[in-house]
Every structure is written in C-alpha cells, then in structure tokens.
Short mmCIF file of C-alpha atoms (C1' of nucleotides) in Angstrom, two decimals:
data_model
loop_
_atom_site.label_atom_id
_atom_site.label_comp_id
_atom_site.label_asym_id
_atom_site.label_seq_id
_atom_site.Cartn_x
_atom_site.Cartn_y
_atom_site.Cartn_z
CA MET M 1 -53.13 16.05 -42.01
CA GLY M 2 -51.20 17.45 -39.02
CA GLY M 3 -52.99 19.81 -36.67
CA LYS M 4 -51.29 22.98 -37.92
CA ALA M 5 -51.18 23.85 -41.59
CA ASP M 6 -48.36 21.76 -43.06
CA ARG M 7 -45.98 24.52 -43.95
CA ILE M 8 -42.58 23.35 -44.98
CA ALA M 9 -40.21 23.53 -42.03
CA ASP M 10 -36.54 23.07 -41.31
CA LEU M 11 -35.23 20.28 -39.12
CA SER M 12 -35.90 22.13 -35.89
CA GLY M 13 -39.52 22.62 -36.92
CA ARG M 14 -39.30 26.31 -37.73
CA PRO M 15 -41.55 27.23 -40.68
CA LEU M 16 -39.63 28.71 -43.56
CA GLY M 17 -39.79 32.18 -45.01
CA VAL M 18 -39.46 32.88 -48.71
CA ARG M 19 -35.71 33.14 -48.80
CA ALA M 20 -35.30 29.85 -46.98
CA LEU M 21 -37.86 28.15 -49.19
CA GLN M 22 -35.90 29.15 -52.25
CA LYS M 23 -32.63 27.84 -50.85
CA ARG M 24 -34.28 24.61 -49.87
CA ARG M 25 -35.77 24.18 -53.31
CA ARG M 26 -32.47 24.85 -55.02
CA LEU M 27 -30.77 22.34 -52.75
CA LEU M 28 -33.34 19.72 -53.72
CA ASP M 29 -32.89 20.51 -57.40
CA ALA M 30 -29.13 20.26 -57.11
CA THR M 31 -29.45 16.97 -55.28
CA ARG M 32 -31.54 15.59 -58.07
CA ALA M 33 -29.16 16.87 -60.75
CA LEU M 34 -26.07 15.40 -59.11
CA LEU M 35 -27.89 12.17 -58.48
CA ASP M 36 -28.73 11.91 -62.16
CA GLU M 37 -25.17 12.36 -63.26
CA ARG M 38 -23.23 10.53 -60.57
CA GLY M 39 -25.48 8.17 -58.68
CA LEU M 40 -25.92 7.99 -54.94
CA ARG M 41 -22.56 6.56 -54.11
CA GLU M 42 -20.56 9.55 -55.28
CA LEU M 43 -22.85 12.19 -53.94
CA ARG M 44 -21.16 14.57 -51.50
CA VAL M 45 -23.09 17.03 -49.43
CA ALA M 46 -20.36 19.57 -50.01
CA ASP M 47 -20.92 19.28 -53.77
CA ILE M 48 -24.63 19.83 -53.46
CA ALA M 49 -24.03 22.88 -51.33
CA ARG M 50 -21.36 24.28 -53.63
CA ALA M 51 -23.65 23.77 -56.64
CA VAL M 52 -26.07 26.32 -55.22
CA GLY M 53 -23.46 28.56 -53.67
CA ALA M 54 -24.28 27.56 -50.13
CA SER M 55 -22.25 26.12 -47.32
CA PRO M 56 -22.66 22.53 -46.10
CA GLY M 57 -24.21 23.82 -42.93
CA THR M 58 -27.12 25.19 -44.89
CA PHE M 59 -27.89 21.78 -46.34
CA TYR M 60 -27.99 20.29 -42.86
CA GLN M 61 -30.36 22.96 -41.73
CA TYR M 62 -33.04 21.52 -44.00
CA PHE M 63 -32.14 17.86 -44.36
CA ALA M 64 -30.79 15.34 -41.92
CA ASP M 65 -28.61 13.81 -44.63
CA VAL M 66 -28.58 13.10 -48.33
CA GLU M 67 -31.06 10.30 -47.94
CA ASP M 68 -33.47 12.63 -46.26
CA ALA M 69 -33.33 14.94 -49.27
CA VAL M 70 -33.97 11.97 -51.55
CA LEU M 71 -36.96 11.13 -49.39
CA HIS M 72 -38.44 14.55 -50.12
CA LEU M 73 -37.74 14.18 -53.83
CA ALA M 74 -39.48 10.82 -53.81
CA ALA M 75 -42.48 12.38 -52.12
CA GLU M 76 -42.59 14.97 -54.89
CA ALA M 77 -42.48 12.22 -57.49
CA ASN M 78 -45.52 10.65 -55.84
CA ALA M 79 -47.45 13.81 -56.57
CA GLU M 80 -47.19 13.16 -60.29
CA LEU M 81 -49.03 9.86 -60.15
CA PRO M 82 -52.72 10.76 -59.96
CA PRO M 83 -53.13 11.34 -63.72
CA LEU M 84 -52.16 7.71 -64.23
CA LEU M 85 -55.17 6.57 -62.27
CA THR M 86 -57.68 8.01 -64.71
CA LEU M 87 -56.32 5.68 -67.38
CA PHE M 88 -57.73 2.72 -65.51
CA GLU M 89 -61.22 4.16 -65.43
CA GLY M 90 -63.75 3.72 -68.21
CA SER M 91 -63.93 0.96 -70.74
CA TRP M 92 -61.01 -1.36 -71.47
CA ARG M 93 -62.76 -3.20 -74.30
CA GLY M 94 -61.46 -3.61 -77.83
CA ARG M 95 -59.25 -1.01 -79.35
CA GLU M 96 -59.85 1.39 -76.50
CA GLY M 97 -58.48 -1.11 -74.02
CA ARG M 98 -55.40 -1.65 -76.10
CA ASP M 99 -54.75 2.07 -76.25
CA ARG M 100 -55.29 2.48 -72.54
CA ALA M 101 -52.90 -0.35 -71.73
CA ARG M 102 -50.29 1.20 -73.95
CA ALA M 103 -50.82 4.60 -72.38
CA VAL M 104 -50.23 3.07 -68.95
CA VAL M 105 -46.95 1.56 -70.10
CA ASP M 106 -45.89 4.82 -71.72
CA PHE M 107 -46.73 6.73 -68.59
CA PHE M 108 -44.57 4.47 -66.46
CA MET M 109 -41.61 4.69 -68.78
CA ALA M 110 -41.81 8.46 -68.91
CA TYR M 111 -42.20 8.60 -65.16
CA TRP M 112 -39.12 6.45 -64.60
CA ASP M 113 -37.16 8.36 -67.19
CA ARG M 114 -37.80 11.48 -65.16
CA HIS M 115 -37.35 10.04 -61.70
CA GLY M 116 -35.39 6.82 -62.14
CA PRO M 117 -32.42 7.58 -59.91
CA ILE M 118 -34.71 8.62 -57.09
CA LEU M 119 -37.13 5.74 -57.48
CA ARG M 120 -34.29 3.25 -57.50
CA ILE M 121 -33.00 4.58 -54.22
CA ARG M 122 -36.52 4.58 -52.85
CA ASN M 123 -36.95 0.94 -53.77
CA LEU M 124 -33.61 -0.13 -52.39
CA ALA M 125 -34.22 1.64 -49.11
CA ALA M 126 -37.74 0.26 -48.88
CA ASP M 127 -36.54 -3.25 -49.68
CA GLU M 128 -33.91 -2.90 -46.97
CA GLY M 129 -36.66 -2.15 -44.51
CA ASP M 130 -36.48 1.62 -44.12
CA MET M 131 -39.96 2.54 -42.91
CA ARG M 132 -40.09 6.04 -44.35
CA PHE M 133 -39.33 4.79 -47.82
CA MET M 134 -41.65 1.84 -47.40
CA GLU M 135 -44.48 4.19 -46.60
CA LEU M 136 -43.74 6.37 -49.59
CA ARG M 137 -43.68 3.42 -51.91
CA GLY M 138 -46.85 2.11 -50.37
CA ALA M 139 -48.57 5.43 -50.90
CA ALA M 140 -47.47 5.42 -54.52
CA MET M 141 -48.53 1.88 -55.26
CA MET M 142 -51.73 1.44 -53.33
CA PRO M 143 -53.99 3.58 -55.52
CA ILE M 144 -52.57 1.96 -58.63
CA LEU M 145 -53.09 -1.53 -57.30
CA ALA M 146 -56.61 -0.61 -56.24
CA ALA M 147 -57.41 0.75 -59.69
CA MET M 148 -56.15 -2.46 -61.28
CA VAL M 149 -58.16 -4.64 -58.95
CA ALA M 150 -61.28 -2.60 -59.60
CA LEU M 151 -60.78 -3.01 -63.31
CA MET M 152 -60.34 -6.76 -62.98
CA GLN M 153 -63.54 -6.96 -61.02
CA ARG M 154 -65.48 -4.87 -63.52
CA SER M 155 -64.22 -6.87 -66.45
CA GLY M 156 -64.75 -10.27 -64.89
CA ALA M 157 -61.07 -11.17 -65.01
CA ALA M 158 -61.16 -11.59 -61.26
CA GLU M 159 -63.04 -14.89 -61.35
CA ARG M 160 -60.90 -16.35 -64.05
CA ASN M 161 -59.90 -19.41 -62.07
CA PRO M 162 -59.16 -20.44 -58.53
CA GLU M 163 -55.41 -19.92 -58.89
CA PHE M 164 -55.92 -16.28 -59.66
CA ASP M 165 -55.95 -13.59 -56.98
CA PRO M 166 -56.57 -10.05 -58.27
CA ASP M 167 -54.43 -8.44 -55.60
CA ALA M 168 -51.51 -10.66 -56.45
CA ALA M 169 -52.05 -10.10 -60.16
CA ALA M 170 -52.01 -6.35 -59.64
CA LEU M 171 -48.71 -6.69 -57.82
CA ALA M 172 -47.34 -8.74 -60.68
CA MET M 173 -48.40 -6.13 -63.21
CA SER M 174 -46.86 -3.31 -61.26
CA ALA M 175 -43.70 -5.38 -61.05
CA ILE M 176 -43.55 -5.52 -64.82
CA LEU M 177 -44.21 -1.82 -65.16
CA ASP M 178 -41.65 -0.83 -62.56
CA ARG M 179 -38.89 -3.12 -63.63
CA LEU M 180 -39.16 -2.63 -67.37
CA ALA M 181 -39.49 1.11 -66.96
CA ALA M 182 -36.40 1.00 -64.77
CA TYR M 183 -34.17 -0.59 -67.36
CA HIS M 184 -35.84 -0.25 -70.68
CA ARG M 185 -32.98 1.90 -71.93
CA VAL M 186 -30.51 -0.85 -71.23
CA VAL M 187 -32.40 -3.71 -72.83
CA GLU M 188 -33.34 -1.69 -75.85
CA ASN M 189 -30.09 -2.82 -77.40
CA ASP M 190 -31.67 -6.24 -77.75
CA VAL M 191 -35.39 -5.60 -77.85
CA SER M 192 -36.93 -2.58 -79.53
CA HIS M 193 -38.78 -0.01 -77.51
CA GLU M 194 -41.87 -0.74 -79.62
CA SER M 195 -41.80 -4.43 -78.80
CA LEU M 196 -41.29 -3.72 -75.16
CA VAL M 197 -44.26 -1.39 -74.97
CA ASN M 198 -46.54 -3.53 -77.13
CA THR M 199 -45.79 -6.74 -75.32
CA SER M 200 -46.08 -5.29 -71.83
CA ALA M 201 -49.32 -3.62 -72.82
CA ASP M 202 -50.58 -6.89 -74.25
CA ILE M 203 -49.83 -8.79 -71.06
CA LEU M 204 -51.34 -6.01 -68.99
CA LEU M 205 -54.49 -5.96 -71.09
CA ARG M 206 -54.98 -9.70 -70.96
CA THR M 207 -54.37 -9.89 -67.26
CA LEU M 208 -56.61 -7.00 -66.30
CA THR M 209 -59.52 -7.90 -68.58
CA GLY M 210 -59.19 -11.66 -68.83
CA ARG M 211 -58.77 -11.34 -72.61
CA MET T 1 -11.15 -18.44 -69.78
CA GLY T 2 -7.92 -16.52 -69.07
CA GLY T 3 -4.62 -17.95 -70.24
CA LYS T 4 -3.48 -19.17 -66.84
CA ALA T 5 -5.70 -21.30 -64.66
CA ASP T 6 -8.06 -18.84 -62.95
CA ARG T 7 -6.88 -19.24 -59.43
CA ILE T 8 -8.28 -16.74 -57.02
CA ALA T 9 -5.85 -13.87 -56.62
CA ASP T 10 -5.46 -10.78 -54.49
CA LEU T 11 -5.62 -7.29 -55.94
CA SER T 12 -2.03 -7.31 -57.07
CA GLY T 13 -2.62 -10.54 -58.98
CA ARG T 14 -0.77 -12.83 -56.63
CA PRO T 15 -2.44 -16.25 -56.43
CA LEU T 16 -3.53 -17.11 -52.93
CA GLY T 17 -2.32 -19.86 -50.66
CA VAL T 18 -4.61 -21.76 -48.34
CA ARG T 19 -4.33 -19.41 -45.43
CA ALA T 20 -5.15 -16.41 -47.57
CA LEU T 21 -8.03 -18.22 -49.24
CA GLN T 22 -9.55 -18.88 -45.85
CA LYS T 23 -9.24 -15.26 -44.75
CA ARG T 24 -10.74 -14.10 -48.00
CA ARG T 25 -13.66 -16.46 -47.66
CA ARG T 26 -14.32 -15.40 -44.10
CA LEU T 27 -14.22 -11.76 -45.17
CA LEU T 28 -16.80 -12.48 -47.85
CA ASP T 29 -19.00 -14.34 -45.39
CA ALA T 30 -18.76 -11.50 -42.89
CA THR T 31 -19.61 -9.00 -45.60
CA ARG T 32 -22.72 -10.95 -46.46
CA ALA T 33 -23.73 -11.32 -42.82
CA LEU T 34 -23.35 -7.62 -42.05
CA LEU T 35 -25.13 -6.75 -45.25
CA ASP T 36 -28.06 -8.89 -44.23
CA GLU T 37 -28.42 -7.25 -40.87
CA ARG T 38 -27.55 -3.63 -41.64
CA GLY T 39 -27.80 -2.96 -45.34
CA LEU T 40 -25.18 -1.39 -47.54
CA ARG T 41 -25.39 2.09 -46.16
CA GLU T 42 -24.15 1.21 -42.69
CA LEU T 43 -21.49 -1.21 -43.74
CA ARG T 44 -18.01 -0.25 -42.51
CA VAL T 45 -14.91 -1.99 -43.71
CA ALA T 46 -13.53 -1.83 -40.21
CA ASP T 47 -16.55 -3.80 -38.95
CA ILE T 48 -16.13 -6.50 -41.54
CA ALA T 49 -12.48 -6.83 -40.64
CA ARG T 50 -13.15 -6.88 -36.92
CA ALA T 51 -15.83 -9.54 -37.41
CA VAL T 52 -13.20 -11.98 -38.61
CA GLY T 53 -10.42 -10.76 -36.34
CA ALA T 54 -8.49 -9.10 -39.12
CA SER T 55 -7.26 -5.59 -39.68
CA PRO T 56 -8.75 -3.27 -42.31
CA GLY T 57 -5.60 -3.59 -44.35
CA THR T 58 -6.31 -7.26 -44.86
CA PHE T 59 -9.67 -6.52 -46.40
CA TYR T 60 -8.07 -4.13 -48.85
CA GLN T 61 -5.57 -6.75 -49.83
CA TYR T 62 -8.34 -8.79 -51.40
CA PHE T 63 -11.00 -6.27 -52.35
CA ALA T 64 -10.81 -2.78 -53.75
CA ASP T 65 -13.73 -1.69 -51.60
CA VAL T 66 -16.97 -2.99 -50.16
CA GLU T 67 -18.67 -2.90 -53.52
CA ASP T 68 -15.97 -5.09 -54.96
CA ALA T 69 -16.66 -7.70 -52.30
CA VAL T 70 -20.36 -7.53 -53.11
CA LEU T 71 -19.46 -8.07 -56.74
CA HIS T 72 -17.79 -11.34 -55.84
CA LEU T 73 -20.75 -12.39 -53.73
CA ALA T 74 -23.07 -11.66 -56.63
CA ALA T 75 -20.91 -13.78 -58.89
CA GLU T 76 -21.23 -16.62 -56.41
CA ALA T 77 -25.00 -16.20 -56.41
CA ASN T 78 -24.97 -16.58 -60.19
CA ALA T 79 -23.47 -20.02 -59.77
CA GLU T 80 -26.65 -21.23 -58.12
CA LEU T 81 -28.86 -20.53 -61.10
CA PRO T 82 -28.28 -23.45 -63.49
CA PRO T 83 -30.69 -25.83 -61.73
CA LEU T 84 -33.45 -23.36 -62.50
CA LEU T 85 -32.93 -23.80 -66.21
CA THR T 86 -33.86 -27.45 -66.21
CA LEU T 87 -37.35 -26.48 -65.03
CA PHE T 88 -38.00 -24.86 -68.39
CA GLU T 89 -37.17 -27.98 -70.31
CA GLY T 90 -39.63 -30.75 -71.08
CA SER T 91 -43.38 -30.48 -71.30
CA TRP T 92 -45.33 -27.56 -69.90
CA ARG T 93 -48.74 -29.01 -70.72
CA GLY T 94 -51.56 -29.56 -68.27
CA ARG T 95 -50.85 -30.28 -64.65
CA GLU T 96 -47.16 -30.72 -65.33
CA GLY T 97 -46.93 -27.19 -66.68
CA ARG T 98 -48.68 -25.78 -63.67
CA ASP T 99 -46.27 -27.56 -61.36
CA ARG T 100 -43.27 -26.40 -63.34
CA ALA T 101 -44.45 -22.80 -63.29
CA ARG T 102 -44.93 -22.97 -59.59
CA ALA T 103 -41.51 -24.53 -59.11
CA VAL T 104 -39.97 -21.65 -61.02
CA VAL T 105 -41.67 -19.11 -58.77
CA ASP T 106 -40.63 -21.03 -55.67
CA PHE T 107 -37.09 -21.20 -56.88
CA PHE T 108 -36.92 -17.45 -57.37
CA MET T 109 -38.35 -16.68 -53.97
CA ALA T 110 -35.93 -19.03 -52.26
CA TYR T 111 -33.08 -17.59 -54.28
CA TRP T 112 -33.96 -14.04 -53.30
CA ASP T 113 -34.51 -15.03 -49.71
CA ARG T 114 -30.95 -16.26 -49.67
CA HIS T 115 -29.31 -13.50 -51.68
CA GLY T 116 -31.71 -10.57 -51.55
CA PRO T 117 -29.42 -7.94 -50.07
CA ILE T 118 -26.75 -8.74 -52.61
CA LEU T 119 -29.07 -8.92 -55.59
CA ARG T 120 -30.63 -5.61 -54.66
CA ILE T 121 -27.25 -3.92 -54.66
CA ARG T 122 -26.40 -5.65 -57.91
CA ASN T 123 -29.55 -4.32 -59.51
CA LEU T 124 -29.08 -0.81 -58.22
CA ALA T 125 -25.49 -0.65 -59.39
CA ALA T 126 -26.42 -2.14 -62.76
CA ASP T 127 -29.29 0.30 -63.16
CA GLU T 128 -26.95 3.14 -62.36
CA GLY T 129 -24.73 2.03 -65.20
CA ASP T 130 -21.91 0.18 -63.46
CA MET T 131 -20.55 -2.12 -66.16
CA ARG T 132 -19.28 -4.88 -63.90
CA PHE T 133 -22.66 -5.30 -62.27
CA MET T 134 -24.45 -5.00 -65.58
CA GLU T 135 -22.40 -7.86 -66.94
CA LEU T 136 -23.11 -9.99 -63.93
CA ARG T 137 -26.81 -9.38 -64.16
CA GLY T 138 -26.71 -10.06 -67.87
CA ALA T 139 -24.94 -13.35 -67.30
CA ALA T 140 -27.58 -14.31 -64.76
CA MET T 141 -30.56 -13.35 -66.87
CA MET T 142 -29.58 -14.35 -70.38
CA PRO T 143 -29.87 -18.11 -69.99
CA ILE T 144 -33.19 -17.71 -68.22
CA LEU T 145 -34.57 -15.44 -70.90
CA ALA T 146 -33.33 -17.82 -73.57
CA ALA T 147 -35.01 -20.76 -71.85
CA MET T 148 -38.28 -18.84 -71.69
CA VAL T 149 -38.12 -17.84 -75.33
CA ALA T 150 -37.38 -21.41 -76.36
CA LEU T 151 -40.38 -22.60 -74.41
CA MET T 152 -42.62 -20.01 -76.02
CA GLN T 153 -41.47 -21.14 -79.42
CA ARG T 154 -41.99 -24.80 -78.64
CA SER T 155 -45.44 -24.19 -77.28
CA GLY T 156 -46.58 -21.88 -80.03
CA ALA T 157 -47.11 -18.95 -77.69
CA ALA T 158 -44.63 -16.99 -79.76
CA GLU T 159 -47.01 -16.42 -82.65
CA ARG T 160 -49.89 -15.45 -80.48
CA ASN T 161 -50.42 -12.09 -82.15
CA PRO T 162 -48.46 -9.32 -83.77
CA GLU T 163 -48.22 -7.27 -80.57
CA PHE T 164 -46.37 -10.05 -78.86
CA ASP T 165 -42.58 -10.33 -78.88
CA PRO T 166 -41.19 -13.38 -77.04
CA ASP T 167 -38.01 -11.60 -75.98
CA ALA T 168 -40.00 -8.77 -74.47
CA ALA T 169 -42.38 -11.22 -72.83
CA ALA T 170 -39.47 -13.08 -71.28
CA LEU T 171 -38.21 -9.79 -69.87
CA ALA T 172 -41.64 -9.06 -68.45
CA MET T 173 -41.81 -12.46 -66.79
CA SER T 174 -38.40 -12.11 -65.26
CA ALA T 175 -39.48 -8.69 -64.00
CA ILE T 176 -42.37 -10.31 -62.15
CA LEU T 177 -40.16 -13.01 -60.72
CA ASP T 178 -37.44 -10.62 -59.60
CA ARG T 179 -39.64 -7.98 -58.14
CA LEU T 180 -42.10 -10.21 -56.32
CA ALA T 181 -39.30 -12.36 -54.99
CA ALA T 182 -37.61 -9.17 -53.81
CA TYR T 183 -40.48 -8.01 -51.68
CA HIS T 184 -42.79 -10.91 -51.15
CA ARG T 185 -42.15 -10.80 -47.43
CA VAL T 186 -43.34 -7.23 -47.25
CA VAL T 187 -46.54 -7.64 -49.23
CA GLU T 188 -47.45 -10.86 -47.51
CA ASN T 189 -49.22 -8.76 -44.91
CA ASP T 190 -51.85 -8.04 -47.52
CA VAL T 191 -51.67 -10.97 -49.91
CA SER T 192 -50.96 -14.52 -48.82
CA HIS T 193 -47.83 -16.26 -49.95
CA GLU T 194 -50.02 -18.92 -51.57
CA SER T 195 -51.89 -16.38 -53.66
CA LEU T 196 -48.70 -14.72 -54.69
CA VAL T 197 -47.14 -17.95 -55.86
CA ASN T 198 -50.27 -19.29 -57.51
CA THR T 199 -51.06 -16.11 -59.37
CA SER T 200 -47.51 -15.47 -60.56
CA ALA T 201 -47.28 -19.07 -61.68
CA ASP T 202 -50.59 -18.71 -63.48
CA ILE T 203 -49.47 -15.62 -65.37
CA LEU T 204 -46.14 -17.25 -66.15
CA LEU T 205 -47.81 -20.38 -67.45
CA ARG T 206 -50.26 -18.52 -69.66
CA THR T 207 -47.61 -16.25 -71.06
CA LEU T 208 -45.07 -18.94 -71.79
CA THR T 209 -47.48 -21.45 -73.26
CA GLY T 210 -50.17 -19.21 -74.70
CA ARG T 211 -52.73 -20.89 -72.45
"C1'" DG G 1 -31.50 53.18 -38.80
"C1'" DC G 2 -31.95 49.88 -35.34
"C1'" DA G 3 -33.64 45.93 -32.70
"C1'" DA G 4 -35.41 41.25 -33.37
"C1'" DG G 5 -35.67 37.52 -35.88
"C1'" DA G 6 -34.33 34.69 -39.85
"C1'" DT G 7 -30.85 32.66 -42.41
"C1'" DC G 8 -26.26 31.44 -43.55
"C1'" DT G 9 -21.33 30.50 -42.84
"C1'" DG G 10 -17.08 28.08 -42.21
"C1'" DA G 11 -14.15 26.17 -38.99
"C1'" DC G 12 -13.89 22.04 -36.18
"C1'" DG G 13 -13.89 17.30 -33.96
"C1'" DA G 14 -15.18 12.82 -35.08
"C1'" DA G 15 -15.49 8.97 -38.22
"C1'" DC G 16 -14.19 6.54 -41.99
"C1'" DC G 17 -11.27 5.60 -45.98
"C1'" DG G 18 -7.47 3.33 -48.29
"C1'" DT G 19 -2.23 2.86 -48.18
"C1'" DC G 20 2.14 1.24 -46.93
"C1'" DA G 21 6.34 0.09 -44.48
"C1'" DG G 22 7.37 -3.05 -41.49
"C1'" DA G 23 6.02 -7.17 -38.35
"C1'" DT G 24 4.73 -11.88 -38.03
"C1'" DA G 25 3.82 -16.50 -39.71
"C1'" DA G 26 4.62 -20.26 -42.97
"C1'" DT G 27 7.52 -22.69 -46.03
"C1'" DT G 28 11.67 -23.91 -48.22
"C1'" DT G 29 16.46 -24.75 -48.24
"C1'" DG G 30 20.75 -26.62 -46.94
"C1'" DC U 1 16.68 -27.78 -37.27
"C1'" DA U 2 17.98 -22.88 -38.12
"C1'" DA U 3 18.52 -19.55 -41.57
"C1'" DA U 4 16.64 -17.68 -45.66
"C1'" DT U 5 12.83 -16.80 -48.36
"C1'" DT U 6 8.19 -16.11 -49.26
"C1'" DA U 7 3.37 -15.30 -47.84
"C1'" DT U 8 0.32 -12.87 -45.12
"C1'" DC U 9 -1.13 -9.55 -41.85
"C1'" DT U 10 -0.99 -5.35 -39.04
"C1'" DG U 11 -1.97 -0.79 -37.42
"C1'" DA U 12 -0.63 3.77 -37.65
"C1'" DC U 13 -1.17 7.62 -40.80
"C1'" DG U 14 -2.61 11.36 -44.23
"C1'" DG U 15 -6.60 12.53 -46.55
"C1'" DT U 16 -11.55 13.05 -47.08
"C1'" DT U 17 -16.28 13.52 -45.73
"C1'" DC U 18 -19.53 14.09 -42.17
"C1'" DG U 19 -22.52 16.77 -39.27
"C1'" DT U 20 -22.49 20.57 -35.60
"C1'" DC U 21 -22.53 25.04 -33.72
"C1'" DA U 22 -21.30 29.67 -32.27
"C1'" DG U 23 -21.26 33.61 -34.36
"C1'" DA U 24 -21.74 36.53 -38.75
"C1'" DT U 25 -24.85 38.44 -42.10
"C1'" DC U 26 -29.09 39.50 -44.05
"C1'" DT U 27 -34.17 40.96 -43.65
"C1'" DT U 28 -38.09 42.91 -41.64
"C1'" DG U 29 -41.01 45.81 -38.90
"C1'" DC U 30 -41.26 49.96 -36.61
#
DNA sequence: GCAAGATCTGACGAACCGTCAGATAATTTG
DNA sequence: CAAATTATCTGACGGTTCGTCAGATCTTGC
C-alpha cells in the first residue's frame, strides 16, 4: 500500500528490529489479556508495561495510548475474517444452505468469543465517530456485506418485493450476527445456544435466499 | 418499590430539597450534552461541573462518578419506551401490519437519535459484565421481547418450523433494531434512509407474522 | 573491544480524580 | 426579624495516572 514496504514501525516512524518487534508483540498480547479480564475502563498503561516487565515509557514508544494499541489489535482481528467469505460462495439450496447459514453463525460467535472486548471497543469508538475505528469496521464489514448481496442476487432474493433493498438487508443480517455474537453468553440463561444458532441461521437463510 | 417513598437522594441517602434537585438535574443535562459532543473518553467531571457553574465536589455529592450519572440517564431513557409497546398490540395483517412494522423501526431510530451516546455506553458496560447496566438493559428489552413473542404466537409465526424459536427470533429482531438505529446515520451514505427503514420493517414483519 | 545505533528506563511535570472540613445559603424557630 | 439549625456548595488537597524525555543499557558491525 504505502510506497516503502510496510514494515512495522514505532511512533517516530523508525522500523523495528527483532528485539523491538518482540516487545511490541508482548505489549499487544498483554493489552489484550488485561482487556479481557478487566475491561477498558480499568486498564492502566503501567499495568500493561509491568505485565511484560517493561517500563511505561516503552509502551509509549510503540503506541500513542491504550486506544491506539486496541486499534492495532482490531486490525489483527480483521485478518481472521477472510475464511468467513468462502461460506457465502457456492450453493445455498436445501440442506447445504442450512448448513452454510449455521456455519456463518457459528463463525461469528467464535470470532466474538475470541475478540469480543476488542470488537466492542471498536464499535463504540466507531459509533462515536472516531475515523480510524470507522475505517477498520468498514474494512471488516464491506466484504461480508458484498458477499451477502451477491448471494441474494444469485438466489433471486433481491427482487423479492419493492420494499426490499439487498444492501439494507445485508446490514440487517450483519446486525443480527454482530449483536447476538456479542451477548450470546448473557442471554443463554434464557434461550439455549442451540435455539439461538438455529433461529439466527434460519432468518439468515430465508433473507439471503428468499426462502 | 422500597419501603419509603423513593424520593431522589444524594449518595449519602439524604433526600433532596428543591435547590439540590435543580442542581442535580442540571448536572445530568450537562453530562448528556458533553457526552453528545465529546464522547465518554473525553468527559471530565470538572467540565461538567463548570458547565453548570458548580464545583467538582457538587457533582460527587450526587453521583459516584461519571458512569453513575450515565446510569441515571439510561434509566431515564428507559422511561420513554412504553409507547413503543402499544405498536405491537392489535392486528399486524396486511397494510396495517406494514405500517406498524415501519412505525416500530421509526421509533427505534428516533429513540437512538435522542439517546445514542448513552445507550452505547449502556451496552458496552452491560457487555463487559457491569450488573447495574445489565439490569437496565434487561428492563428495557424484556417488555419488547415479550411483546414480539406474543405477536408471533398470535399470528402463528411461532410454529413456523422446528428450527425457529420465538424468543431467539425476538432477540434477533431487537438486534437489528438496536444496531441499525445505532449507526443508521453512518451507513446512510451508502444506503438511503428509506431503504433502511423499509427493509428492516419488511424483515420484522415477515419474522413476526410468518409472512 | 569499541563506536554507532537501537532500545529501554524511570523520574518528572501536568492533569485529573475523589474527599472533606469549612463556608455560604435557606429555612425554621422563638 | 435575628439567631439557630439545616441544607447545600466550595475549593484546596493528597493520591493516582498520564505521557515525555534525557540519559542508561543493550546489540551489532567492524
């Protein structure tokens, strides 16, 4: 993308050697770990640094602030999405369609189970208008939305009726996937995991294929 | 609910007189205003206090911290929800159903336009496991979910097929409503407001009535 | 083994937090 | 109406976190 090879750099733009890369990685890992157990609000830079035996100054050499580190973690999470896209390809008829729909739902839940704390912060920041996070979320969603729209067009669901816009429908489906994946653990006191997956998959299947 | 009349009190439990009630209200209003323009991350207690010509100490007399004030604002937002419930009552057949579905979507968007910053924080805190916010969100959602489930039962959508669980479907629908309402302004660069409303309403109608 | 460059440290000033003892304003009492 | 009592507010203060930077420490190439 950029003119030079995109080596990972510190805040002043200096490309990193191996030692620095390791420190940076461990700082990111520690950020993620502390985020998982405490949430953003109780996350202190000093704790992250201490967790990897570094001083606060080292953290600030690589990241402008905690949010900046979360931004990088969110970018890494984006890299795990491409396998999802293949699920939308091929036939979505009959039993195969049902299985594919379910696989999509499963994928999202697993993805959010792994990255929930980071994705939540990403979404909040994006919703609050932070451009960097908006772009990241856009990059994550766009291919998925496009795959859904393509499927609707292939299957004829797109011309269902004049009220129905495939782009909007794709947004609605991703809303279901995101939101339910985000809190499925909480609601599973009242609704079984099975039901949640089956029903979401059912709605997804109907909407994307027009039945 | 409590034994005594639930007058509004300060943190030490002392019921408030008129002067104090006014200050408290103005502090809440200022919190909301600053939240709208800056987001949670840049919200300083000192700024809230200054905005109403008070000292920081006054804020802390009424609220444990900024989050506590947001909690009260979220509770106030809950009070605006009952009118929504009436939309789920009565017939959802034919044109009437389509209008009702659309009214529900409109209601949600207007609601989020008014309270978005607060609802976003509520959702983040609830997702991160904060009990107080979880309870508030539960109190907001439960009646809506119940109204949806009742409608599905009345309309026969509930027995659609064995994959389909009305409780899970209600969750999925509220996920669409929440999420799209949360960022409709952002996506309306790509998808028109009309399309968004029509399509969400269409999906809602189909799901709640089984077509 | 030493110079040059890379990386890290930890102390520091600034900013913000939340508290509290006392000041000020309102209300009641006589 | 003035003193006494109660309600409310203030702002200075100790404690904590932030983010910076000059210098210390490690690594590499020769």
